[in-house]
Coordinates of C-alpha atoms in Angstrom, one line a residue:
Chain A
M1 CA 0.5 29.0 -130.5
K2 CA 2.7 27.3 -133.0
L3 CA 4.7 24.4 -131.5
T4 CA 8.2 24.0 -132.4
I5 CA 10.5 20.6 -131.8
G6 CA 12.6 21.3 -128.7
K7 CA 10.7 23.8 -127.2
T8 CA 10.2 23.6 -123.4
L9 CA 6.8 24.6 -121.9
A10 CA 5.7 25.0 -118.4
S11 CA 2.4 24.3 -116.8
A12 CA 0.6 27.2 -114.6
V13 CA -0.7 24.4 -112.4
D14 CA 2.6 24.0 -110.7
G15 CA 5.8 24.6 -113.0
A16 CA 5.8 20.9 -114.4
T17 CA 7.7 21.1 -117.7
V18 CA 7.4 19.3 -121.1
V19 CA 9.4 19.5 -124.1
V20 CA 8.0 19.3 -127.5
V21 CA 9.3 16.3 -129.5
R22 CA 6.9 16.2 -132.4
A23 CA 4.7 18.8 -133.5
T24 CA 2.6 19.7 -136.7
D25 CA 2.4 23.1 -138.4
A26 CA -1.0 23.8 -137.0
D27 CA -1.9 26.5 -134.5
V28 CA -2.8 24.7 -131.3
E29 CA -4.0 25.4 -127.8
V30 CA -1.8 23.4 -125.3
T31 CA -3.2 23.3 -121.8
S32 CA -2.3 21.5 -118.3
G33 CA -5.3 21.5 -115.9
G34 CA -7.0 23.8 -118.2
L35 CA -4.5 26.5 -118.3
A36 CA -2.3 27.6 -121.3
L37 CA 1.1 26.4 -121.1
Y38 CA 3.6 29.1 -121.3
D39 CA 7.5 29.7 -122.2
P40 CA 8.9 29.7 -118.6
K41 CA 12.0 31.7 -120.2
S42 CA 10.2 34.8 -121.6
E43 CA 6.5 34.5 -120.1
E44 CA 4.6 35.0 -117.0
P45 CA 2.2 31.8 -116.1
P46 CA -1.3 32.9 -117.1
A47 CA -3.5 33.8 -114.3
G48 CA -6.5 31.5 -113.2
D49 CA -7.3 28.3 -111.2
P50 CA -6.7 25.0 -112.6
N51 CA -10.0 22.9 -113.5
P52 CA -10.2 20.3 -110.4
E53 CA -11.4 18.1 -113.2
L54 CA -8.2 18.0 -115.2
L55 CA -5.7 17.2 -112.3
G56 CA -4.8 13.6 -113.9
G57 CA -1.0 14.1 -113.4
T58 CA 2.1 14.4 -115.8
L59 CA 4.8 11.8 -115.0
I60 CA 8.4 12.6 -115.5
G61 CA 10.0 10.9 -118.5
K62 CA 6.6 10.0 -120.0
R63 CA 5.6 11.0 -123.4
Y64 CA 2.1 12.1 -124.0
V65 CA 0.4 12.4 -127.5
N66 CA -2.9 13.5 -129.1
A67 CA -5.2 11.1 -130.8
A68 CA -4.0 12.2 -134.0
D69 CA -0.6 10.9 -133.0
N70 CA 1.1 14.1 -134.6
V71 CA 2.0 15.9 -131.2
E72 CA 4.3 14.4 -128.8
L73 CA 5.1 15.9 -125.4
L74 CA 8.1 14.5 -123.4
A75 CA 7.5 15.4 -119.4
T76 CA 10.7 16.8 -117.8
K77 CA 9.6 17.8 -114.6
P78 CA 6.4 16.2 -113.2
G79 CA 3.2 18.1 -112.0
K80 CA -0.6 17.6 -111.3
G81 CA -2.3 18.9 -114.4
T82 CA -3.7 16.9 -117.4
L83 CA -2.2 17.7 -120.6
A84 CA -4.6 18.8 -123.4
I85 CA -4.5 20.2 -126.9
D86 CA -7.4 22.1 -128.2
G87 CA -9.5 20.6 -125.2
E88 CA -8.5 16.9 -125.8
S89 CA -6.7 15.4 -123.3
L90 CA -3.5 13.7 -124.1
T91 CA -2.8 10.0 -123.4
L92 CA 0.4 8.3 -122.5
R93 CA 2.3 6.7 -125.5
D94 CA 2.8 3.1 -124.5
A95 CA 6.1 2.4 -125.9
K96 CA 8.1 -0.4 -124.6
P97 CA 11.7 1.3 -124.0
L98 CA 14.6 0.0 -125.8
P99 CA 17.3 -2.0 -123.7
A100 CA 20.3 0.4 -123.2
S101 CA 22.8 0.0 -125.6
D102 CA 25.1 2.6 -125.0
Chain B
M1 CA 17.2 20.8 -132.0
H2 CA 20.3 21.3 -129.9
L3 CA 22.4 19.2 -127.7
T4 CA 22.1 21.7 -124.8
M5 CA 18.3 20.8 -124.9
L6 CA 19.0 17.3 -123.7
L7 CA 21.1 19.0 -120.8
D8 CA 18.3 21.5 -119.9
M9 CA 15.9 18.5 -119.7
A10 CA 18.1 16.8 -117.2
C11 CA 18.5 20.0 -115.2
D12 CA 14.6 20.0 -115.1
G13 CA 14.2 16.5 -114.2
F14 CA 17.0 15.6 -112.0
G15 CA 19.5 18.5 -111.9
D16 CA 20.8 17.5 -108.3
R17 CA 21.7 13.9 -109.0
V18 CA 25.4 13.0 -109.6
V19 CA 25.6 11.8 -113.2
V20 CA 29.4 11.9 -114.0
G21 CA 32.1 10.3 -111.7
R22 CA 31.7 8.9 -108.2
V23 CA 28.8 10.0 -106.1
S24 CA 31.2 11.9 -103.4
D25 CA 32.5 14.3 -105.8
G26 CA 31.0 13.6 -109.1
L27 CA 29.1 16.2 -111.4
T28 CA 25.3 17.0 -111.4
P29 CA 23.5 17.9 -114.8
A30 CA 23.5 21.5 -113.1
D31 CA 27.3 21.2 -112.6
L32 CA 27.7 20.2 -116.3
R33 CA 25.7 23.0 -117.6
R34 CA 27.3 25.6 -115.2
R35 CA 30.9 24.4 -116.5
A36 CA 29.8 23.9 -120.1
R37 CA 28.7 27.7 -120.2
A38 CA 32.3 28.6 -118.6
G39 CA 33.7 26.5 -121.4
A40 CA 31.7 27.9 -124.0
A41 CA 32.9 31.5 -122.7
L42 CA 36.6 30.3 -122.8
L43 CA 36.1 29.1 -126.4
R44 CA 34.7 32.6 -127.5
S45 CA 37.6 34.4 -125.7
H46 CA 40.0 32.1 -127.8
R47 CA 37.8 32.7 -130.8
A48 CA 38.1 28.9 -131.3
E49 CA 36.2 27.3 -134.2
A50 CA 36.4 24.1 -132.8
L51 CA 37.2 22.3 -129.5
L52 CA 39.6 19.4 -130.1
Y53 CA 39.9 16.7 -127.3
V54 CA 43.0 14.8 -127.6
A55 CA 42.8 12.8 -124.2
V56 CA 41.7 10.0 -122.2
N57 CA 38.0 9.7 -121.4
G58 CA 37.0 11.5 -118.1
P59 CA 35.0 14.1 -116.5
A60 CA 36.5 16.6 -118.7
Y61 CA 34.9 15.0 -121.8
P62 CA 31.3 15.4 -121.1
V63 CA 32.1 19.3 -119.9
A64 CA 33.9 19.6 -123.4
M65 CA 31.1 18.3 -125.3
F66 CA 28.6 20.8 -124.0
A67 CA 30.8 23.4 -123.8
A68 CA 31.3 23.0 -127.6
A69 CA 27.6 22.9 -128.1
F70 CA 27.1 26.0 -125.9
A71 CA 29.7 28.0 -128.1
G72 CA 28.1 26.8 -131.3
V73 CA 31.4 25.0 -132.4
P74 CA 32.2 21.4 -132.9
L75 CA 34.0 19.0 -130.5
V76 CA 36.3 17.1 -132.2
P77 CA 37.5 14.0 -130.2
V78 CA 40.8 12.8 -131.7
N79 CA 42.7 9.5 -130.9
Y80 CA 45.4 10.6 -128.6
R81 CA 47.6 7.3 -129.7
L82 CA 47.8 8.2 -133.2
G83 CA 51.3 8.2 -134.4
E84 CA 52.6 11.8 -134.9
E85 CA 52.2 12.0 -138.6
Q86 CA 48.3 11.1 -138.8
L87 CA 47.7 13.2 -135.4
D88 CA 49.3 16.1 -137.3
Y89 CA 47.3 15.7 -140.4
L90 CA 44.0 15.5 -138.1
L91 CA 45.0 18.6 -136.3
S92 CA 45.9 20.6 -139.4
Q93 CA 42.3 20.2 -140.5
H94 CA 41.3 22.5 -137.3
Q95 CA 43.6 25.5 -137.4
N96 CA 41.6 27.7 -135.0
A97 CA 41.0 25.4 -132.1
L98 CA 41.2 25.1 -128.6
V99 CA 42.8 21.8 -127.3
V100 CA 42.0 19.9 -124.3
T101 CA 45.0 17.2 -123.9
A102 CA 47.2 15.4 -121.4
P103 CA 49.9 17.6 -120.0
E104 CA 52.6 15.7 -122.0
S105 CA 51.1 16.9 -125.3
V106 CA 50.8 20.6 -124.6
A107 CA 54.1 21.2 -126.0
H108 CA 53.6 19.5 -129.1
M109 CA 50.0 21.3 -129.6
G110 CA 52.0 24.8 -129.1
Q111 CA 54.4 23.9 -131.9
L112 CA 51.6 23.2 -134.2
G113 CA 50.3 26.7 -133.2
L114 CA 47.4 25.5 -131.1
T115 CA 46.2 26.9 -127.9
A116 CA 45.9 23.7 -125.4
L117 CA 44.9 23.1 -122.2
T118 CA 45.5 20.3 -119.8
T119 CA 42.4 18.2 -118.8
D120 CA 42.9 19.3 -115.3
E121 CA 43.1 23.2 -116.6
W122 CA 40.0 22.7 -118.4
L123 CA 38.3 21.3 -115.4
S124 CA 39.5 24.0 -113.0
G125 CA 39.0 26.6 -115.6
T126 CA 35.3 25.9 -116.0
D127 CA 34.6 25.6 -112.3
V128 CA 33.2 29.0 -112.0
D129 CA 29.5 30.6 -111.1
D130 CA 26.9 30.0 -113.8
D131 CA 26.7 32.7 -116.2
E132 CA 23.4 31.4 -117.5
S133 CA 23.9 32.4 -121.0
D134 CA 22.1 30.8 -123.9
P135 CA 23.5 28.6 -126.4
E136 CA 24.9 29.7 -129.7
W137 CA 22.8 28.3 -132.7
T138 CA 25.1 28.1 -135.6
E139 CA 25.4 25.9 -138.9
A140 CA 28.4 23.9 -137.4
P141 CA 27.9 20.3 -136.5
A142 CA 27.8 19.3 -132.9
I143 CA 30.6 16.6 -133.2
I144 CA 33.3 15.5 -135.7
I145 CA 34.4 12.2 -135.5
Y146 CA 37.2 10.9 -137.8
T147 CA 36.9 7.4 -139.0
S148 CA 39.5 4.9 -138.0
G149 CA 40.6 4.6 -141.6
T150 CA 41.1 1.0 -141.7
T151 CA 40.9 1.1 -145.6
S152 CA 41.9 4.7 -146.4
K153 CA 42.6 8.1 -145.1
P154 CA 40.4 9.1 -142.2
K155 CA 37.2 11.0 -143.2
G156 CA 35.7 13.6 -140.7
V157 CA 32.3 12.1 -140.0
L158 CA 30.0 15.5 -139.2
L159 CA 27.3 14.7 -136.4
R160 CA 24.9 17.5 -136.3
H161 CA 22.8 18.3 -133.4
E162 CA 19.4 16.9 -135.1
N163 CA 21.0 13.7 -135.9
L164 CA 22.0 13.2 -132.0
V165 CA 19.1 14.5 -130.4
S166 CA 17.0 12.4 -132.6
Y167 CA 18.8 9.5 -131.8
V168 CA 18.4 10.1 -127.9
L169 CA 14.7 11.1 -128.3
G170 CA 14.0 8.0 -130.5
S171 CA 15.8 5.3 -128.3
V172 CA 16.3 6.4 -124.9
E173 CA 13.7 6.7 -121.9
F174 CA 14.0 10.0 -120.3
A175 CA 14.9 9.6 -116.5
G176 CA 14.6 6.1 -117.0
A177 CA 17.4 5.0 -114.8
A178 CA 17.1 4.0 -111.2
Q179 CA 18.9 6.5 -108.5
D180 CA 21.6 4.0 -107.9
D181 CA 22.4 2.9 -111.6
A182 CA 25.9 3.3 -112.7
A183 CA 27.3 2.7 -116.2
L184 CA 30.8 2.0 -116.9
V185 CA 32.3 3.3 -119.9
S186 CA 35.5 1.7 -121.5
V187 CA 35.4 3.0 -125.0
P188 CA 37.7 6.0 -125.9
P189 CA 36.1 9.3 -126.5
Y190 CA 36.9 9.4 -130.3
H191 CA 34.6 6.5 -130.7
I192 CA 30.9 7.1 -131.4
A193 CA 29.8 4.8 -128.6
A194 CA 31.6 7.2 -126.2
V195 CA 29.4 10.1 -127.7
A196 CA 26.4 8.0 -127.4
N197 CA 27.1 7.1 -124.1
V198 CA 27.5 10.6 -122.6
L199 CA 24.2 11.8 -124.1
S200 CA 22.1 8.2 -123.4
N201 CA 23.0 8.1 -120.0
L202 CA 22.6 11.6 -119.0
F203 CA 19.3 11.7 -120.6
S204 CA 18.3 8.4 -118.6
G205 CA 19.9 9.8 -115.3
R206 CA 22.4 7.2 -115.1
R207 CA 25.6 7.9 -113.4
T208 CA 28.7 7.1 -115.6
L209 CA 32.1 5.9 -114.5
V210 CA 35.4 5.9 -116.9
L211 CA 37.8 3.2 -117.1
E212 CA 40.8 5.0 -118.8
Q213 CA 42.8 2.0 -119.4
F214 CA 41.1 -1.1 -119.9
T215 CA 42.5 -4.3 -118.5
P216 CA 40.3 -7.4 -117.5
Q217 CA 41.2 -7.0 -113.8
E218 CA 40.8 -3.4 -113.7
W219 CA 37.0 -3.6 -115.5
L220 CA 36.1 -6.5 -113.0
G221 CA 37.4 -4.6 -109.9
L222 CA 35.7 -1.6 -110.7
V223 CA 32.5 -3.2 -111.5
R224 CA 32.4 -4.8 -108.1
D225 CA 33.8 -1.8 -106.2
E226 CA 31.4 0.7 -107.6
Q227 CA 28.4 -1.3 -108.1
V228 CA 28.3 -0.9 -111.7
T229 CA 25.1 -2.0 -113.2
N230 CA 25.5 -1.2 -117.0
A231 CA 28.3 -1.6 -119.1
L232 CA 29.3 -1.3 -122.8
V233 CA 32.4 -3.3 -124.1
V234 CA 33.8 -4.1 -127.5
P235 CA 34.2 -7.9 -128.4
T236 CA 37.8 -8.1 -127.7
M237 CA 37.3 -6.6 -124.1
L238 CA 34.7 -9.2 -123.5
A239 CA 36.9 -12.0 -124.9
R240 CA 39.7 -10.9 -122.5
I241 CA 37.4 -10.4 -119.4
V242 CA 35.6 -13.9 -119.9
G243 CA 38.9 -15.5 -120.6
S244 CA 40.8 -14.0 -117.7
D245 CA 42.1 -15.7 -114.4
G246 CA 40.7 -14.9 -111.1
D247 CA 37.2 -13.7 -109.7
L248 CA 34.7 -13.3 -112.7
S249 CA 31.9 -12.3 -110.4
V250 CA 29.9 -9.2 -111.1
P251 CA 26.8 -9.3 -108.8
S252 CA 25.3 -5.6 -109.4
L253 CA 25.7 -5.8 -113.3
R254 CA 22.3 -6.1 -114.9
N255 CA 23.0 -4.8 -118.4
L256 CA 26.1 -5.4 -120.8
A257 CA 25.9 -3.9 -124.0
Y258 CA 28.7 -4.9 -126.6
G259 CA 29.3 -3.7 -130.1
G260 CA 31.8 -2.0 -132.4
A261 CA 33.0 -5.3 -134.2
A262 CA 31.8 -8.6 -134.8
M263 CA 31.5 -10.8 -131.8
P264 CA 32.3 -14.5 -132.1
T265 CA 29.5 -16.7 -131.0
R266 CA 31.4 -18.8 -128.7
I267 CA 32.4 -15.6 -126.7
I268 CA 28.8 -14.7 -126.1
E269 CA 27.9 -18.2 -125.3
T270 CA 30.6 -18.4 -122.7
A271 CA 29.6 -15.1 -121.3
L272 CA 25.9 -15.9 -121.2
S273 CA 26.6 -19.2 -119.1
L274 CA 29.2 -17.4 -116.8
W275 CA 26.5 -14.6 -116.0
P276 CA 23.2 -15.9 -116.5
E277 CA 21.7 -12.9 -114.6
V278 CA 23.1 -10.2 -116.7
G279 CA 21.0 -9.0 -119.5
F280 CA 23.1 -8.9 -122.9
V281 CA 22.6 -6.2 -125.5
N282 CA 24.1 -6.4 -129.0
A283 CA 24.2 -3.0 -130.7
Y284 CA 24.9 -2.4 -134.4
G285 CA 25.5 1.0 -135.8
L286 CA 28.1 3.1 -137.4
T287 CA 29.6 6.7 -136.7
E288 CA 27.6 7.9 -139.6
T289 CA 24.3 6.5 -138.0
S290 CA 25.0 8.4 -134.6
S291 CA 25.6 5.2 -132.9
T292 CA 22.7 2.3 -132.6
I293 CA 20.5 1.3 -135.5
A294 CA 19.5 -2.2 -134.5
V295 CA 19.5 -3.9 -131.0
L296 CA 19.6 -7.5 -129.9
G297 CA 18.2 -7.5 -126.4
P298 CA 18.4 -9.5 -123.2
D299 CA 15.3 -11.4 -124.0
D300 CA 16.4 -12.3 -127.6
H301 CA 19.6 -13.6 -126.4
R302 CA 18.0 -15.8 -123.8
A303 CA 15.4 -17.1 -126.4
A304 CA 18.1 -17.9 -128.7
L305 CA 20.3 -19.5 -126.3
A306 CA 17.4 -21.8 -124.9
S307 CA 16.1 -22.7 -128.7
D308 CA 16.5 -25.9 -130.5
D309 CA 15.2 -24.1 -133.6
P310 CA 18.4 -23.6 -135.6
A311 CA 17.1 -20.2 -137.0
V312 CA 16.3 -18.9 -133.5
R313 CA 19.5 -20.1 -132.0
A314 CA 21.3 -18.5 -135.1
R315 CA 20.1 -14.9 -133.8
L316 CA 22.8 -15.0 -131.1
G317 CA 24.9 -14.0 -133.8
S318 CA 22.4 -11.4 -135.1
T319 CA 22.4 -7.8 -134.3
G320 CA 18.6 -7.9 -133.5
R321 CA 15.8 -5.8 -134.7
V322 CA 16.2 -2.5 -136.4
L323 CA 15.0 0.5 -134.3
P324 CA 11.5 1.8 -135.1
T325 CA 12.7 5.2 -136.0
I326 CA 15.2 3.6 -138.9
D327 CA 14.1 2.6 -142.3
L328 CA 16.3 -0.2 -143.4
E329 CA 16.7 -2.0 -147.1
I330 CA 18.7 -4.7 -148.2
R331 CA 19.9 -4.1 -151.7
D332 CA 21.6 -5.8 -154.6
P333 CA 24.3 -4.2 -156.7
F334 CA 21.7 -2.5 -158.8
D335 CA 20.0 -1.0 -155.9
E336 CA 17.0 -3.3 -156.0
V337 CA 15.5 -4.0 -152.7
L338 CA 16.2 -7.8 -151.9
P339 CA 13.8 -10.2 -150.2
T340 CA 14.0 -11.5 -146.8
G341 CA 17.1 -13.7 -146.4
S342 CA 19.0 -12.6 -149.3
V343 CA 22.4 -10.9 -148.6
G344 CA 23.1 -7.5 -149.7
R345 CA 24.3 -4.1 -149.1
I346 CA 22.6 -2.7 -145.7
C347 CA 21.1 0.9 -146.4
V348 CA 19.4 3.1 -144.0
R349 CA 17.4 6.1 -143.6
G350 CA 16.3 8.3 -140.4
D351 CA 17.0 11.5 -138.7
Q352 CA 19.8 10.2 -136.7
V353 CA 21.5 9.3 -140.0
S354 CA 24.1 11.9 -140.7
A355 CA 26.1 10.3 -143.6
E356 CA 27.9 13.4 -143.8
Y357 CA 31.4 14.1 -144.4
A358 CA 33.8 17.0 -144.0
G359 CA 34.6 18.3 -147.7
I360 CA 32.3 15.9 -149.3
G361 CA 28.6 16.3 -148.1
R362 CA 26.2 13.9 -147.5
A363 CA 26.2 10.6 -149.0
V364 CA 22.7 9.8 -149.5
D365 CA 20.5 8.5 -152.7
E366 CA 17.4 10.5 -153.8
R367 CA 15.1 8.8 -151.2
G368 CA 17.5 9.7 -148.6
F369 CA 18.9 6.3 -147.8
F370 CA 22.8 5.8 -146.6
D371 CA 24.7 3.0 -147.9
T372 CA 26.7 1.5 -144.7
R373 CA 28.8 -0.7 -147.2
D374 CA 28.2 -3.4 -144.5
K375 CA 26.7 -6.6 -146.1
G376 CA 23.9 -8.3 -144.4
Y377 CA 20.4 -9.9 -144.4
L378 CA 17.1 -9.9 -142.5
D379 CA 15.5 -13.2 -141.2
E380 CA 11.6 -13.9 -141.4
D381 CA 11.1 -12.0 -138.0
G382 CA 13.3 -8.9 -138.9
Y383 CA 16.6 -9.9 -137.3
L384 CA 19.4 -8.2 -138.9
F385 CA 22.6 -10.5 -139.6
I386 CA 25.6 -8.7 -140.5
G387 CA 28.3 -10.3 -143.1
G388 CA 31.2 -7.9 -143.2
R389 CA 32.1 -5.0 -145.4
V390 CA 31.4 -4.8 -149.0
D391 CA 34.9 -3.6 -149.6
D392 CA 36.5 -6.9 -147.8
T393 CA 35.0 -9.0 -150.6
I394 CA 37.3 -11.4 -151.9
I395 CA 36.8 -12.0 -155.7
R396 CA 38.4 -15.2 -156.5
G397 CA 38.1 -16.5 -160.0
G398 CA 35.0 -14.4 -160.6
E399 CA 33.2 -15.5 -157.4
N400 CA 32.4 -13.3 -154.7
I401 CA 33.4 -14.3 -151.2
A402 CA 32.7 -13.0 -147.9
P403 CA 35.8 -13.2 -145.6
A404 CA 33.2 -13.3 -142.7
E405 CA 31.6 -16.7 -143.6
I406 CA 35.2 -18.3 -143.5
E407 CA 36.0 -16.7 -140.4
N408 CA 33.0 -18.0 -138.8
V409 CA 34.1 -21.5 -139.5
L410 CA 37.6 -20.8 -138.5
L411 CA 36.7 -19.5 -135.0
D412 CA 34.4 -22.5 -134.6
H413 CA 37.6 -24.7 -134.4
E414 CA 38.9 -25.3 -130.8
D415 CA 42.4 -24.3 -131.5
V416 CA 41.5 -20.9 -133.0
D417 CA 41.4 -17.7 -130.9
D418 CA 41.3 -15.0 -133.5
C419 CA 41.5 -15.2 -137.5
A420 CA 41.1 -12.8 -140.4
V421 CA 40.7 -14.1 -144.2
V422 CA 41.8 -11.6 -146.7
G423 CA 42.3 -11.6 -150.4
V424 CA 45.9 -11.5 -151.7
A425 CA 46.7 -10.7 -155.4
D426 CA 47.1 -14.0 -157.6
D427 CA 48.0 -14.1 -161.2
E428 CA 45.8 -17.0 -161.9
W429 CA 42.6 -16.3 -159.8
G430 CA 42.7 -12.5 -159.5
Q431 CA 42.6 -13.0 -155.7
R432 CA 43.4 -16.0 -153.7
I433 CA 42.3 -16.6 -150.1
E434 CA 44.7 -16.5 -147.5
A435 CA 43.9 -16.7 -143.8
A436 CA 45.8 -15.2 -140.5
V437 CA 45.2 -17.2 -137.4
V438 CA 45.9 -16.8 -133.6
A439 CA 46.2 -20.0 -131.7
R440 CA 44.2 -20.3 -128.3
P441 CA 46.3 -20.1 -125.4
G442 CA 48.1 -23.5 -124.9
R443 CA 47.1 -24.7 -128.4
T444 CA 48.9 -25.1 -131.4
I445 CA 47.5 -24.9 -135.0
D446 CA 48.4 -27.2 -137.8
P447 CA 47.5 -25.2 -141.0
E448 CA 46.7 -28.1 -143.1
Q449 CA 44.6 -29.6 -140.6
L450 CA 42.5 -26.2 -140.2
R451 CA 42.3 -26.0 -144.2
Q452 CA 40.5 -29.6 -143.8
H453 CA 38.3 -28.3 -141.3
V454 CA 37.1 -25.4 -143.5
R455 CA 36.6 -27.8 -146.4
L456 CA 34.4 -30.0 -144.4
H457 CA 32.0 -27.0 -143.7
L458 CA 32.5 -24.8 -147.0
R459 CA 33.3 -25.6 -150.5
G460 CA 36.9 -26.0 -151.7
S461 CA 36.5 -22.7 -153.5
K462 CA 36.2 -21.1 -150.1
T463 CA 39.1 -22.8 -148.4
P464 CA 41.8 -20.6 -147.8
D465 CA 44.9 -21.4 -150.1
R466 CA 47.2 -20.7 -147.3
I467 CA 46.9 -20.3 -143.5
H468 CA 49.6 -18.4 -141.6
V469 CA 49.7 -18.8 -137.7
M470 CA 50.6 -15.2 -136.2
D471 CA 50.9 -14.1 -132.5
E472 CA 48.1 -11.6 -132.9
L473 CA 46.2 -9.7 -135.5
P474 CA 46.3 -6.1 -136.4
R475 CA 43.3 -4.4 -134.6
T476 CA 42.2 -1.0 -133.7
E477 CA 42.1 -0.3 -129.8
T478 CA 38.2 -0.8 -130.3
G479 CA 38.8 -4.1 -131.6
K480 CA 38.2 -3.4 -135.3
L481 CA 40.3 -5.5 -137.7
V482 CA 42.7 -3.6 -139.8
R483 CA 42.6 -5.9 -142.9
R484 CA 45.1 -4.1 -145.1
R485 CA 47.6 -4.7 -142.4
V486 CA 46.9 -8.1 -142.4
V487 CA 47.6 -8.5 -146.0
T488 CA 50.9 -6.6 -145.3
A489 CA 51.8 -9.0 -142.3
I490 CA 51.0 -12.0 -144.7
A491 CA 53.2 -10.8 -147.4
E492 CA 56.0 -10.3 -144.7
A493 CA 55.5 -13.7 -143.4
A494 CA 55.4 -15.2 -147.0
E495 CA 58.9 -13.6 -147.9
V496 CA 60.6 -15.0 -144.9
V497 CA 59.2 -18.5 -145.9
D498 CA 60.2 -17.8 -149.5
A499 CA 63.6 -16.6 -148.3

């Protein structure tokens, strides 16, 4: 699918959600626990069982990026699946949060 | 990108946590969204093209902000304390608008042909079942904020959904607040910090409380009673808090942000020693930049206070480092980028920078940079120091003089509580330097002695030609100095002397 910034996607593992914060124009396959993410507003979750090797978890409020650092997903509801793009697992973006200024 | 997206995220992440008001009867993100949708339906039924908010801050405000977003019309928060002429001018810019206002103002809005609801009517009218409608995506900006017009007629700054959402995504940690965090908001709703406050605190899951009318005692009492952990104040508020009598303890407070105007170093030093446990945050930003673009954090404050190195110590007077999502250049009058340490105009670029005005358009150069018209410089480690507005520069006998430099020296004097340095038309020099000063309580100011104090620290050409002692200086509610009124006040004082 083509990712658009601001889009909410859900995990078929347990309904965890992420929001696309950064995206490329490329067509990519985004998965959680090996199952394709879906649009919870308009689509049914894809059938199938998650891959037990890909249940590393998604933490609320954390940002996940690919190695190319051109896609960023922000988890808004936590879950068990490992996020991946085209089979490559995403990693936690290690950013020190700024102090609250307002 | 759309403001309602931030609300959707909050609903997904912590939809049942109270984020607005008291824990007992406050609003959750789910409540906010339900009410915002109802408010949008009200706006549509009135065919409103804007939602004007002309009232004090309170729960009606975030509901209004998101209702306008759902309806695809701008929220226009307007200063409810403006004089009738100025208020009517701003209202006349929005003919087909729905107004949320105080009970005593409803009749006046009606005379202007506007449909008005009180804040209570707005809150009861939006307390209905969730219609689960989708937001409207339109070309309209999310928020319009009128500049305070300290130098000219107010301009409407257009803040688009992309600007505000970029700011929040780029600078706030989603769900980053602890369950019992509470932020105290003391800025009025028509200030950019109030807009940013609603969005940042919602996104981080931090409950917000509002102090409608600021007094130091009310502020301190509320911080203690509600166990407030985070607060934002403008410099004049902090000065009044640390200078007030009585119990100054704030045991629950962890984070105190300040901004909106220049903070005298003496005040921040007093506050730091008074509350060593509190993390202080200085934020610099403009309405046009969707709030904060540079931050001096708690560790920076402590390091500066503890340092013997004058360069590090000086950072207490800086606004810290620029956000990673912002490009910043210091430029000379010919738009050439200046090296580290040189003072010039601060120009910025980034997704959160709107730089767009109603009826004017975007004020950016070909590379997308916005000229803040603030002067400043960066030190070797990238700390940003602000030196006043370009437009406030005094030109005396061909020499450019920044009022801020002289004001800092005046404020260092033990008798001086507040001051303003302005240029006054002069036949010989073009402009001469005059200062208006306010004495600290219990002190008296000797103008001639104070001039000597400035001369000791600065050159003679930067010493004010005249110093006027006044009871108070003209400032906006958020502490911004209104320089043109200082000039008027000085002229009036001079007339009395001459007569």
